[in-house]
CSV table of C-alpha atoms in Angstrom, one decimal:
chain,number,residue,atom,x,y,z
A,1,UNK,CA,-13.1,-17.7,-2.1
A,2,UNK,CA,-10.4,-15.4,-2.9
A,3,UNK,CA,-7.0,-15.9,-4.0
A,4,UNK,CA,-4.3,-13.6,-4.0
A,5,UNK,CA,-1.1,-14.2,-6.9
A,6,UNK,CA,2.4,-11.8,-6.1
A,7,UNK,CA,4.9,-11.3,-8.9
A,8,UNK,CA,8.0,-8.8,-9.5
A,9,UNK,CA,10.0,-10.1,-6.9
A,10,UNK,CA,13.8,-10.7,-6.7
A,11,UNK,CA,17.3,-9.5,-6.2
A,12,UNK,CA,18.5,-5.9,-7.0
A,13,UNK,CA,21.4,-3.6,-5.8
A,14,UNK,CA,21.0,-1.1,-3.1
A,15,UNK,CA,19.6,2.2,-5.0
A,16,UNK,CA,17.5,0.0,-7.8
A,17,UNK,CA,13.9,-0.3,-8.3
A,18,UNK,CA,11.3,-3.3,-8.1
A,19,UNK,CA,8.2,-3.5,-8.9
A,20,UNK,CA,5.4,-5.4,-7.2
A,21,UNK,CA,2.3,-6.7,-9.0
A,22,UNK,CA,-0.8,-8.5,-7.3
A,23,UNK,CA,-4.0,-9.8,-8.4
A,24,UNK,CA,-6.9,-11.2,-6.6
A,25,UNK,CA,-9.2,-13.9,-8.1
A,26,UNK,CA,-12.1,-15.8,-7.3
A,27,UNK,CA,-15.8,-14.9,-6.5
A,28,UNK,CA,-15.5,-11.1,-5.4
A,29,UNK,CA,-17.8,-8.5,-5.1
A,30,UNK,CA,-15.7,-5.8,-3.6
A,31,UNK,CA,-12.5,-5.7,-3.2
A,32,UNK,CA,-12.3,-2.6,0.0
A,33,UNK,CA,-8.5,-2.9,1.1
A,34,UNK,CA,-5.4,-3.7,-0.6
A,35,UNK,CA,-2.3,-3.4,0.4
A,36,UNK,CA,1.4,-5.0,1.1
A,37,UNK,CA,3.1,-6.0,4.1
A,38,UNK,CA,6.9,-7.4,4.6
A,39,UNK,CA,8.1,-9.8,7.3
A,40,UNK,CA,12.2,-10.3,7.7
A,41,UNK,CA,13.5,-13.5,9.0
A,42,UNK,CA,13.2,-12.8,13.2
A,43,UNK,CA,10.8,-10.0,13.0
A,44,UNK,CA,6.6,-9.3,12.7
A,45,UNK,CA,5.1,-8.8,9.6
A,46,UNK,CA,5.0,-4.7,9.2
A,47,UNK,CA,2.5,-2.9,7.0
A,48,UNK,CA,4.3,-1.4,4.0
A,49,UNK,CA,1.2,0.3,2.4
A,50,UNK,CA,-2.2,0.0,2.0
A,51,UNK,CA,-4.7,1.5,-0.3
A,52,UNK,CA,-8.4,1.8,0.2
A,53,UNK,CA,-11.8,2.2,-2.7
A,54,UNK,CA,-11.5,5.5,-2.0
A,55,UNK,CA,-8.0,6.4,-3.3
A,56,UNK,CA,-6.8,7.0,0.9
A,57,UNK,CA,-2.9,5.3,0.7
A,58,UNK,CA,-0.6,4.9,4.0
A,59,UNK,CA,2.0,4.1,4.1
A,60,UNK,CA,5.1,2.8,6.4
A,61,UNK,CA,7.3,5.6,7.5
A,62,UNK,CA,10.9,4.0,6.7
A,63,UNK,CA,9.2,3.5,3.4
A,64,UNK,CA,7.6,7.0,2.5
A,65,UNK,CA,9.1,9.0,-0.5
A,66,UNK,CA,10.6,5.4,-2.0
A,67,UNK,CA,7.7,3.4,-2.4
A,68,UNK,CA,4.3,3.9,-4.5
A,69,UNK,CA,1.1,2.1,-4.0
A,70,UNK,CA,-1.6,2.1,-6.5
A,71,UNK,CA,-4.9,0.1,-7.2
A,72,UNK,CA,-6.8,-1.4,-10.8
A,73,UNK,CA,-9.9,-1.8,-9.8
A,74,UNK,CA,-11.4,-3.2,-13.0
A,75,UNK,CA,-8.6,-5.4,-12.5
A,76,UNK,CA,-8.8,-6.4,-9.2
A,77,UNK,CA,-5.0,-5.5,-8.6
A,78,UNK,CA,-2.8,-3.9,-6.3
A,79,UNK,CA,0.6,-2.7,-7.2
A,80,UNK,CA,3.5,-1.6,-5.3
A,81,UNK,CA,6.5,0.6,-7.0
A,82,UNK,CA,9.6,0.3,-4.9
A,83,UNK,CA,12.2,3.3,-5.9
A,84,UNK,CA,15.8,4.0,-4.0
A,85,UNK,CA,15.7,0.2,-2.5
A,86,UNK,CA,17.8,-0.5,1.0
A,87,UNK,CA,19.3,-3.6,2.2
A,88,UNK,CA,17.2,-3.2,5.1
A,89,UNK,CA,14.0,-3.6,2.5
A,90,UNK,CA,14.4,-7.5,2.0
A,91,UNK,CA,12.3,-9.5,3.1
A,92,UNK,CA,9.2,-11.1,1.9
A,93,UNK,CA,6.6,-9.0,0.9
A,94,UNK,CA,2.7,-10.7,0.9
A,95,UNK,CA,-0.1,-8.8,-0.6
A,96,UNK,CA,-3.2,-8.5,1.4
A,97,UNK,CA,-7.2,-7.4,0.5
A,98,UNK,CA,-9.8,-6.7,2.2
A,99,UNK,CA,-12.7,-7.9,0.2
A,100,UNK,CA,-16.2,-8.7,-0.1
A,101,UNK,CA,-16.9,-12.6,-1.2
A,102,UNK,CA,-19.5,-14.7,-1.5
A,103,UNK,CA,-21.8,-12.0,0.2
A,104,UNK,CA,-19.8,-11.1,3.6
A,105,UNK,CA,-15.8,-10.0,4.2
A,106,UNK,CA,-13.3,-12.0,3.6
A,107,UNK,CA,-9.3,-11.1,4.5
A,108,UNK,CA,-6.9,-12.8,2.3
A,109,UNK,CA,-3.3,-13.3,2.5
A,110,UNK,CA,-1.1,-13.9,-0.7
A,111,UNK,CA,1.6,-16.4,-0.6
A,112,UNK,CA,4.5,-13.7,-0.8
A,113,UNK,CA,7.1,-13.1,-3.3
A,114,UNK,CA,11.0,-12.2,-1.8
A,115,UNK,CA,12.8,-9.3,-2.4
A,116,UNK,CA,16.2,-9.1,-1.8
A,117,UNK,CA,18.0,-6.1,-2.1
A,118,UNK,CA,22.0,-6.6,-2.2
A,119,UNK,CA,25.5,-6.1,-4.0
């Protein structure tokens, strides 16, 4: 019983900045693993970033140095700050968590938001 809500999507010029928000609801005790993944039309969905409890981030390497990842616990969201945006970043971008519900693990998928980055 989680849910997973994306906002901040949309279209902005090669070089502009985005800013993803997500935030889980529902009956969670933990959330472990957040993070954001992208699928383009034609290809497999690619981890962009992830952030664990403990602070550890990864990241994708076409993405490193552009993009930020960071985590409100209290909150129960994950965010992801997109800098220096390529054409070659659209696609659409689903948050993902790794979470604890209703007293065992639970991996939820958000419903995606698009980002499209063009003149």
């Amino acid at each position: 019983q989680v849910q997973l809500v994306e906002s901040g999507g949309g279209l902005v010029q090669p070089g502009g900045s985005l800013r993803l928000s997500c935030t889980a609801s529902g009956r969670i005790f933990g959330i472990y693993t957040m993070g954001w993944y992208r699928q383009a039309p034609g290809k497999q969905r690619e981890m962009v970033a992830t952030i664990a409890s403990n602070g550890r981030m990864d990241y994708a390497d076409s993405v490193k140095g552009r993009f930020i990842i960071s985590r409100d616990n209290a909150k129960g969201a994950v965010f992801l700050q997109m800098n220096s945006l390529k054409p070659e970043d659209t696609a659409v971008y689903y948050c993902y968590s790794h979470a604890y519900a209703d007293y065992r693990p639970v991996d939820t998928w958000g419903q995606g938001t698009q980002v499209t980055v063009s003149s």
